Amino acid sequence: MEFSYSEELLEIKRTVRDFAECEIRSHVLEWDEQQIFPRDVLQKLAGLGFMGVLIPAEYGGAGLGYVEYVTIVEELSRVDGSIGISVAAHNSLCTGHIYSFGNEEQRQKFVLPLAKGEKLGAWSLTEPEAGSDAAGTQTVAQLDGNYWILNGQKTFTTHGSYGDVCVAMAVTDKSAGHHGISAFILEKGMPGFSSGKKENKLGLRASDTSTVVFEDCRVPKENLLGEPGNGFIDALKVLDGGRISIAALAIGMAQGAYEAALQYAKQRKQFGRPIADFQAIQFKLADMATEIAAARLLTYRAAWMKDQGMQTTEQSSMAKLYAGEVAVRVANECVQIHGGYGYIKEYPAEKYYRDVKLCTIGEGTSEIQRLVIAREILRQ
């Protein structure tokens, strides 16, 4: 087993950390308060190759693996999870789905500009009545000559307002259950395809999350992604990688919260000494550091297995479950260590506290992860 970072990985880590500190840190509060989506920052990240991390160079990407990808998402999220989740959704969901299951024509037409960062990707699975029960999709697609006609709506779509390319799931055969849902590639400007309500969220407020609406939306027949009826099955495979992304998002934000708590504990004085001198605070910091380290190991194990081409359903869910819940605990203790100052926006504690909760909900709740893990271990 190898637990050290390669020199290449260390260089990627330094590059992303420097970028986050120089280009993101000073804007975090403003973006959060005003719900500003910083498209220009994503374009700068594209210049570094980080909008096509997992895509081979021949398709415009950086040709890196999941270990490098996790490192990038973690380092961005350490400063602002809103940027981390945008990079994650673009890479592993939209772009990754088209690259993994699209034909060569679709790769050339869509993956190339997505991986280069010329276009921004969205991925739509969740619906008002189909959350954890994603198989309960009600959006429908009917074939009409050379077009599929889509009707319905999706909720909680990252980049639903700003995305140029959207992968969406719709029912093509109601009688076939899970095997009757297909995936489609939609482009901004298609007649009948529009963004709806932009969500006013608790956290990750600089990330665009919106409803997308299909009203007799005419999608060219060649934009069917993968085999007919395989959309939901393929989506589950995409989520195996997506859950590693959320785990990386979680450990990044947890690390940021821990560092903020550690710095504050060293500086804040009570009873004539830094509060870091008190055992009650020391124990909190020790638990925070230990849980983050454990979550990071689970996440990097899943990423390494993904790079080896191994099945990661169980490991992805374990990493996502544990890292998400660790991030919530760490952010909670960060606020507690800050005391009253943890409750006001001048300090970063309250933002981490709000942001991390998404990690126990998005791409499958903690409860769903436990079901997935239980199913996998009982199957063995």
CSV table of C-alpha atoms in Angstrom, one decimal:
chain,number,residue,atom,x,y,z
A,1,MET,CA,0.0,0.0,0.0
A,2,GLU,CA,1.2,3.5,-0.8
A,3,PHE,CA,0.0,6.4,1.4
A,4,SER,CA,2.2,9.2,0.1
A,5,TYR,CA,1.5,11.8,-2.5
A,6,SER,CA,3.5,11.7,-5.7
A,7,GLU,CA,5.4,14.8,-6.7
A,8,GLU,CA,2.9,15.3,-9.6
A,9,LEU,CA,0.0,15.1,-7.1
A,10,LEU,CA,1.7,17.5,-4.7
A,11,GLU,CA,2.2,20.0,-7.5
A,12,ILE,CA,-1.5,19.7,-8.5
A,13,LYS,CA,-2.4,20.2,-4.8
A,14,ARG,CA,-0.2,23.3,-4.5
A,15,THR,CA,-1.5,24.8,-7.8
A,16,VAL,CA,-5.2,24.4,-6.7
A,17,ARG,CA,-4.5,25.7,-3.2
A,18,ASP,CA,-2.7,28.8,-4.6
A,19,PHE,CA,-5.5,29.4,-7.0
A,20,ALA,CA,-8.2,29.1,-4.3
A,21,GLU,CA,-6.3,31.4,-2.0
A,22,CYS,CA,-5.6,34.1,-4.7
A,23,GLU,CA,-8.8,33.9,-6.8
A,24,ILE,CA,-11.5,32.7,-4.4
A,25,ARG,CA,-10.8,33.5,-0.7
A,26,SER,CA,-11.4,37.2,-0.8
A,27,HIS,CA,-14.7,36.9,-2.6
A,28,VAL,CA,-16.3,34.1,-0.6
A,29,LEU,CA,-18.5,36.3,1.7
A,30,GLU,CA,-19.7,38.5,-1.2
A,31,TRP,CA,-20.6,35.6,-3.4
A,32,ASP,CA,-22.4,33.9,-0.6
A,33,GLU,CA,-24.4,37.0,0.5
A,34,GLN,CA,-25.4,38.0,-3.0
A,35,GLN,CA,-25.7,34.5,-4.5
A,36,ILE,CA,-23.3,35.4,-7.2
A,37,PHE,CA,-22.3,32.6,-9.6
A,38,PRO,CA,-18.7,33.3,-10.5
A,39,ARG,CA,-18.6,32.0,-14.1
A,40,ASP,CA,-15.3,33.8,-14.7
A,41,VAL,CA,-13.6,31.7,-12.0
A,42,LEU,CA,-14.7,28.5,-13.7
A,43,GLN,CA,-13.3,29.8,-16.9
A,44,LYS,CA,-9.9,30.4,-15.2
A,45,LEU,CA,-10.1,26.8,-13.8
A,46,ALA,CA,-10.7,25.6,-17.4
A,47,GLY,CA,-7.4,27.2,-18.3
A,48,LEU,CA,-5.7,24.9,-15.8
A,49,GLY,CA,-7.5,21.9,-17.2
A,50,PHE,CA,-9.8,21.4,-14.2
A,51,MET,CA,-13.1,21.4,-16.1
A,52,GLY,CA,-12.1,18.2,-17.9
A,53,VAL,CA,-10.0,16.5,-15.2
A,54,LEU,CA,-11.0,12.9,-16.1
A,55,ILE,CA,-11.3,13.3,-19.8
A,56,PRO,CA,-8.5,12.2,-22.1
A,57,ALA,CA,-6.5,14.8,-24.0
A,58,GLU,CA,-7.9,13.8,-27.4
A,59,TYR,CA,-11.3,15.0,-26.1
A,60,GLY,CA,-10.0,18.3,-24.7
A,61,GLY,CA,-9.4,17.1,-21.1
A,62,ALA,CA,-6.5,16.9,-18.7
A,63,GLY,CA,-6.3,13.1,-18.8
A,64,LEU,CA,-6.0,12.7,-15.1
A,65,GLY,CA,-7.5,10.2,-12.7
A,66,TYR,CA,-9.9,10.1,-9.8
A,67,VAL,CA,-7.1,10.6,-7.2
A,68,GLU,CA,-6.1,13.8,-8.8
A,69,TYR,CA,-9.7,14.8,-9.3
A,70,VAL,CA,-10.4,14.3,-5.6
A,71,THR,CA,-7.4,16.4,-4.7
A,72,ILE,CA,-8.7,19.3,-6.9
A,73,VAL,CA,-12.2,19.2,-5.5
A,74,GLU,CA,-11.0,19.0,-1.9
A,75,GLU,CA,-8.6,21.9,-2.3
A,76,LEU,CA,-11.2,24.1,-3.9
A,77,SER,CA,-13.8,23.2,-1.3
A,78,ARG,CA,-11.4,23.9,1.6
A,79,VAL,CA,-11.9,27.6,0.6
A,80,ASP,CA,-15.4,27.6,-0.9
A,81,GLY,CA,-17.6,24.5,-1.4
A,82,SER,CA,-19.7,26.4,-4.0
A,83,ILE,CA,-16.8,26.3,-6.4
A,84,GLY,CA,-16.0,22.7,-5.4
A,85,ILE,CA,-19.5,21.5,-6.2
A,86,SER,CA,-19.7,23.3,-9.5
A,87,VAL,CA,-16.4,21.7,-10.7
A,88,ALA,CA,-17.7,18.3,-9.4
A,89,ALA,CA,-21.1,18.5,-11.1
A,90,HIS,CA,-19.6,19.6,-14.4
A,91,ASN,CA,-16.9,17.0,-14.4
A,92,SER,CA,-18.3,13.8,-13.0
A,93,LEU,CA,-22.0,14.1,-13.8
A,94,CYS,CA,-22.6,15.9,-17.1
A,95,THR,CA,-19.3,15.6,-18.9
A,96,GLY,CA,-18.6,12.2,-17.3
A,97,HIS,CA,-22.0,10.8,-18.3
A,98,ILE,CA,-21.6,11.8,-22.0
A,99,TYR,CA,-18.0,10.6,-22.2
A,100,SER,CA,-18.8,7.2,-20.5
A,101,PHE,CA,-22.0,6.4,-22.4
A,102,GLY,CA,-22.0,8.6,-25.5
A,103,ASN,CA,-21.0,7.6,-29.0
A,104,GLU,CA,-18.1,9.1,-30.9
A,105,GLU,CA,-20.2,11.8,-32.5
A,106,GLN,CA,-21.6,12.9,-29.1
A,107,ARG,CA,-18.1,12.9,-27.6
A,108,GLN,CA,-16.8,15.1,-30.4
A,109,LYS,CA,-19.8,17.5,-30.3
A,110,PHE,CA,-20.3,17.8,-26.6
A,111,VAL,CA,-17.4,16.4,-24.5
A,112,LEU,CA,-14.8,18.5,-26.3
A,113,PRO,CA,-16.2,21.9,-25.5
A,114,LEU,CA,-17.3,20.8,-22.0
A,115,ALA,CA,-13.8,19.4,-21.2
A,116,LYS,CA,-12.2,22.6,-22.4
A,117,GLY,CA,-14.6,24.7,-20.3
A,118,GLU,CA,-16.0,26.4,-23.4
A,119,LYS,CA,-19.4,25.1,-22.3
A,120,LEU,CA,-20.8,24.5,-18.8
A,121,GLY,CA,-22.6,21.2,-18.0
A,122,ALA,CA,-25.7,20.4,-16.0
A,123,TRP,CA,-27.2,17.0,-15.0
A,124,SER,CA,-30.9,16.5,-14.2
A,125,LEU,CA,-32.2,13.4,-12.4
A,126,THR,CA,-34.2,14.7,-9.4
A,127,GLU,CA,-37.9,15.7,-9.7
A,128,PRO,CA,-40.5,17.2,-7.3
A,129,GLU,CA,-41.9,13.7,-6.8
A,130,ALA,CA,-38.7,11.7,-7.5
A,131,GLY,CA,-35.9,12.3,-5.0
A,132,SER,CA,-34.5,9.3,-3.3
A,133,ASP,CA,-36.9,7.3,-5.4
A,134,ALA,CA,-35.3,8.5,-8.6
A,135,ALA,CA,-36.9,5.6,-10.5
A,136,GLY,CA,-40.2,7.3,-9.9
A,137,THR,CA,-39.3,9.8,-12.7
A,138,GLN,CA,-42.4,11.4,-14.3
A,139,THR,CA,-40.7,13.4,-17.1
A,140,VAL,CA,-41.6,11.6,-20.3
A,141,ALA,CA,-40.1,11.4,-23.8
A,142,GLN,CA,-42.1,10.3,-26.8
A,143,LEU,CA,-40.5,9.6,-30.2
A,144,ASP,CA,-42.0,11.8,-33.0
A,145,GLY,CA,-40.1,11.1,-36.3
A,146,ASN,CA,-36.6,12.4,-35.9
A,147,TYR,CA,-37.2,14.0,-32.5
A,148,TRP,CA,-38.0,13.0,-29.0
A,149,ILE,CA,-40.6,15.2,-27.4
A,150,LEU,CA,-39.9,15.8,-23.7
A,151,ASN,CA,-42.4,17.1,-21.1
A,152,GLY,CA,-41.8,17.5,-17.4
A,153,GLN,CA,-39.5,19.3,-15.0
A,154,LYS,CA,-36.4,18.6,-12.9
A,155,THR,CA,-35.4,20.1,-9.5
A,156,PHE,CA,-32.1,20.8,-7.8
A,157,THR,CA,-30.1,20.9,-11.0
A,158,THR,CA,-26.6,22.4,-10.5
A,159,HIS,CA,-26.1,24.9,-13.3
A,160,GLY,CA,-29.7,24.7,-14.2
A,161,SER,CA,-29.7,28.5,-15.1
A,162,TYR,CA,-26.2,28.8,-16.5
A,163,GLY,CA,-25.6,25.4,-18.1
A,164,ASP,CA,-25.0,25.2,-21.8
A,165,VAL,CA,-25.4,21.4,-22.0
A,166,CYS,CA,-27.8,19.3,-19.9
A,167,VAL,CA,-28.1,15.6,-19.5
A,168,ALA,CA,-31.6,14.7,-18.4
A,169,MET,CA,-33.5,11.5,-17.7
A,170,ALA,CA,-37.0,10.8,-19.0
A,171,VAL,CA,-39.4,7.9,-19.2
A,172,THR,CA,-39.5,6.3,-22.6
A,173,ASP,CA,-41.3,3.1,-21.7
A,174,LYS,CA,-43.6,3.2,-18.6
A,175,SER,CA,-44.1,-0.6,-18.6
A,176,ALA,CA,-40.3,-1.3,-18.2
A,177,GLY,CA,-39.8,0.3,-14.7
A,178,HIS,CA,-36.1,1.1,-14.1
A,179,HIS,CA,-35.3,-0.1,-17.6
A,180,GLY,CA,-37.7,2.3,-19.2
A,181,ILE,CA,-35.8,5.5,-18.4
A,182,SER,CA,-33.5,7.0,-21.1
A,183,ALA,CA,-31.0,9.8,-21.0
A,184,PHE,CA,-30.9,12.7,-23.4
A,185,ILE,CA,-28.5,15.5,-24.2
A,186,LEU,CA,-30.1,19.0,-24.3
A,187,GLU,CA,-28.6,22.3,-25.4
A,188,LYS,CA,-29.4,25.7,-24.1
A,189,GLY,CA,-31.8,27.5,-26.5
A,190,MET,CA,-33.6,24.4,-27.6
A,191,PRO,CA,-37.3,25.2,-28.1
A,192,GLY,CA,-39.3,24.1,-25.0
A,193,PHE,CA,-36.2,23.8,-22.8
A,194,SER,CA,-35.9,26.5,-20.1
A,195,SER,CA,-34.7,27.2,-16.6
A,196,GLY,CA,-37.2,27.8,-13.9
A,197,LYS,CA,-37.0,28.8,-10.3
A,198,LYS,CA,-33.5,29.5,-8.9
A,199,GLU,CA,-33.3,28.0,-5.4
A,200,ASN,CA,-32.6,30.3,-2.5
A,201,LYS,CA,-30.5,27.9,-0.5
A,202,LEU,CA,-29.2,27.5,3.1
A,203,GLY,CA,-25.6,27.0,1.9
A,204,LEU,CA,-23.4,26.8,-1.2
A,205,ARG,CA,-25.2,29.9,-2.3
A,206,ALA,CA,-22.7,30.8,-5.0
A,207,SER,CA,-23.4,27.6,-6.8
A,208,ASP,CA,-26.3,27.8,-9.2
A,209,THR,CA,-29.1,25.4,-8.4
A,210,SER,CA,-32.3,25.7,-10.4
A,211,THR,CA,-35.4,23.9,-11.8
A,212,VAL,CA,-35.3,23.0,-15.5
A,213,VAL,CA,-38.5,22.7,-17.5
A,214,PHE,CA,-39.4,20.7,-20.6
A,215,GLU,CA,-42.5,21.9,-22.5
A,216,ASP,CA,-42.9,19.9,-25.7
A,217,CYS,CA,-39.1,20.2,-26.0
A,218,ARG,CA,-37.9,18.8,-29.3
A,219,VAL,CA,-34.7,16.9,-28.9
A,220,PRO,CA,-33.0,15.5,-32.0
A,221,LYS,CA,-33.1,11.7,-32.2
A,222,GLU,CA,-29.3,11.5,-32.2
A,223,ASN,CA,-29.2,13.2,-28.8
A,224,LEU,CA,-30.4,10.0,-27.1
A,225,LEU,CA,-27.5,9.2,-24.7
A,226,GLY,CA,-26.7,5.5,-24.4
A,227,GLU,CA,-29.1,2.7,-25.2
A,228,PRO,CA,-32.8,3.3,-25.0
A,229,GLY,CA,-34.1,2.4,-21.5
A,230,ASN,CA,-30.6,2.4,-20.0
A,231,GLY,CA,-30.6,6.0,-18.8
A,232,PHE,CA,-31.3,5.2,-15.1
A,233,ILE,CA,-29.0,2.2,-15.0
A,234,ASP,CA,-26.2,4.4,-16.5
A,235,ALA,CA,-27.0,7.2,-14.1
A,236,LEU,CA,-26.4,4.9,-11.1
A,237,LYS,CA,-22.9,4.1,-12.5
A,238,VAL,CA,-22.3,7.8,-13.0
A,239,LEU,CA,-23.3,8.4,-9.3
A,240,ASP,CA,-20.7,5.9,-8.2
A,241,GLY,CA,-18.1,8.5,-9.3
A,242,GLY,CA,-20.3,11.4,-8.3
A,243,ARG,CA,-20.4,10.2,-4.7
A,244,ILE,CA,-16.6,10.2,-4.6
A,245,SER,CA,-16.9,13.9,-5.6
A,246,ILE,CA,-19.3,14.7,-2.8
A,247,ALA,CA,-16.9,12.9,-0.3
A,248,ALA,CA,-14.1,15.1,-1.6
A,249,LEU,CA,-16.3,18.2,-1.3
A,250,ALA,CA,-17.1,17.2,2.3
A,251,ILE,CA,-13.5,16.6,3.4
A,252,GLY,CA,-12.4,19.8,1.8
A,253,MET,CA,-15.0,21.9,3.7
A,254,ALA,CA,-14.3,19.9,6.9
A,255,GLN,CA,-10.6,20.7,6.5
A,256,GLY,CA,-11.4,24.4,6.0
A,257,ALA,CA,-13.6,24.4,9.1
A,258,TYR,CA,-11.0,22.6,11.2
A,259,GLU,CA,-8.2,25.0,10.1
A,260,ALA,CA,-10.4,28.0,11.0
A,261,ALA,CA,-11.2,26.5,14.4
A,262,LEU,CA,-7.5,25.7,15.1
A,263,GLN,CA,-6.4,29.2,14.1
A,264,TYR,CA,-9.1,30.8,16.3
A,265,ALA,CA,-8.3,28.5,19.3
A,266,LYS,CA,-4.7,29.6,19.2
A,267,GLN,CA,-5.6,33.3,19.0
A,268,ARG,CA,-8.6,33.6,21.3
A,269,LYS,CA,-7.7,34.1,24.9
A,270,GLN,CA,-9.9,33.4,28.0
A,271,PHE,CA,-8.8,33.4,31.6
A,272,GLY,CA,-5.4,34.9,30.5
A,273,ARG,CA,-4.4,32.1,28.0
A,274,PRO,CA,-5.3,30.8,24.5
A,275,ILE,CA,-8.3,28.6,24.6
A,276,ALA,CA,-6.2,26.0,22.7
A,277,ASP,CA,-4.5,25.4,26.1
A,278,PHE,CA,-7.7,24.0,27.6
A,279,GLN,CA,-8.3,20.2,27.4
A,280,ALA,CA,-11.9,20.7,26.3
A,281,ILE,CA,-10.8,22.5,23.2
A,282,GLN,CA,-7.9,20.2,22.6
A,283,PHE,CA,-10.1,17.1,22.6
A,284,LYS,CA,-12.5,18.7,20.1
A,285,LEU,CA,-9.5,19.5,17.8
A,286,ALA,CA,-8.1,16.0,18.2
A,287,ASP,CA,-11.5,14.4,17.2
A,288,MET,CA,-11.9,16.7,14.3
A,289,ALA,CA,-8.4,16.0,12.9
A,290,THR,CA,-8.8,12.2,13.4
A,291,GLU,CA,-12.2,12.0,11.7
A,292,ILE,CA,-11.1,14.1,8.7
A,293,ALA,CA,-8.1,11.8,8.3
A,294,ALA,CA,-10.3,8.7,8.3
A,295,ALA,CA,-12.8,10.2,5.9
A,296,ARG,CA,-9.9,11.2,3.6
A,297,LEU,CA,-8.6,7.6,3.6
A,298,LEU,CA,-12.0,6.3,2.7
A,299,THR,CA,-12.3,8.8,-0.1
A,300,TYR,CA,-8.9,8.2,-1.6
A,301,ARG,CA,-9.4,4.5,-1.4
A,302,ALA,CA,-12.6,4.8,-3.5
A,303,ALA,CA,-10.8,7.1,-5.9
A,304,TRP,CA,-7.9,4.7,-6.3
A,305,MET,CA,-10.2,1.8,-6.9
A,306,LYS,CA,-12.0,3.9,-9.6
A,307,ASP,CA,-8.7,4.5,-11.3
A,308,GLN,CA,-8.0,0.8,-11.3
A,309,GLY,CA,-11.3,0.2,-13.1
A,310,MET,CA,-12.7,-1.6,-10.1
A,311,GLN,CA,-16.4,-1.6,-9.0
A,312,THR,CA,-16.8,1.1,-6.3
A,313,THR,CA,-20.5,1.1,-5.5
A,314,GLU,CA,-19.9,0.1,-1.9
A,315,GLN,CA,-16.7,2.1,-1.4
A,316,SER,CA,-18.2,5.3,-3.0
A,317,SER,CA,-21.2,5.2,-0.7
A,318,MET,CA,-19.0,4.5,2.4
A,319,ALA,CA,-16.8,7.5,1.5
A,320,LYS,CA,-19.7,9.8,0.8
A,321,LEU,CA,-21.7,8.7,3.9
A,322,TYR,CA,-18.8,9.0,6.3
A,323,ALA,CA,-17.2,12.1,4.9
A,324,GLY,CA,-20.5,13.9,4.7
A,325,GLU,CA,-21.4,13.2,8.3
A,326,VAL,CA,-17.9,14.0,9.5
A,327,ALA,CA,-18.1,17.4,7.8
A,328,VAL,CA,-21.3,18.2,9.6
A,329,ARG,CA,-19.7,17.2,13.0
A,330,VAL,CA,-16.5,19.2,12.3
A,331,ALA,CA,-18.4,22.3,11.2
A,332,ASN,CA,-20.6,22.1,14.3
A,333,GLU,CA,-17.5,21.9,16.5
A,334,CYS,CA,-16.0,24.8,14.6
A,335,VAL,CA,-18.9,27.0,15.5
A,336,GLN,CA,-18.8,25.8,19.1
A,337,ILE,CA,-15.1,26.6,19.4
A,338,HIS,CA,-15.7,30.1,18.0
A,339,GLY,CA,-18.5,30.6,20.6
A,340,GLY,CA,-20.6,33.7,19.9
A,341,TYR,CA,-18.2,34.6,17.0
A,342,GLY,CA,-19.1,31.4,15.3
A,343,TYR,CA,-22.6,32.7,14.9
A,344,ILE,CA,-21.7,35.8,12.9
A,345,LYS,CA,-20.7,36.3,9.3
A,346,GLU,CA,-17.4,38.0,10.0
A,347,TYR,CA,-15.9,34.6,10.8
A,348,PRO,CA,-16.0,31.6,8.4
A,349,ALA,CA,-17.4,29.1,10.9
A,350,GLU,CA,-21.1,29.8,10.2
A,351,LYS,CA,-20.7,29.5,6.4
A,352,TYR,CA,-19.0,26.1,6.7
A,353,TYR,CA,-21.8,25.1,9.1
A,354,ARG,CA,-24.4,26.0,6.4
A,355,ASP,CA,-22.5,24.6,3.5
A,356,VAL,CA,-21.6,21.1,4.7
A,357,LYS,CA,-25.2,19.9,5.2
A,358,LEU,CA,-25.6,19.4,1.5
A,359,CYS,CA,-23.1,16.5,1.7
A,360,THR,CA,-25.5,14.4,3.7
A,361,ILE,CA,-28.3,15.1,1.2
A,362,GLY,CA,-27.0,15.6,-2.4
A,363,GLU,CA,-26.4,12.6,-4.7
A,364,GLY,CA,-28.2,10.3,-2.3
A,365,THR,CA,-29.0,11.0,1.3
A,366,SER,CA,-27.1,9.4,4.2
A,367,GLU,CA,-30.1,7.0,4.6
A,368,ILE,CA,-29.8,6.0,0.9
A,369,GLN,CA,-26.0,5.4,1.3
A,370,ARG,CA,-26.7,3.1,4.2
A,371,LEU,CA,-29.2,1.1,2.0
A,372,VAL,CA,-26.7,0.9,-0.8
A,373,ILE,CA,-23.9,-0.3,1.6
A,374,ALA,CA,-26.2,-2.8,3.3
A,375,ARG,CA,-27.3,-4.2,-0.1
A,376,GLU,CA,-23.7,-4.6,-1.3
A,377,ILE,CA,-22.4,-6.3,1.9
A,378,LEU,CA,-25.4,-8.7,2.0
A,379,ARG,CA,-24.8,-9.6,-1.6
A,380,GLN,CA,-21.3,-10.7,-1.0
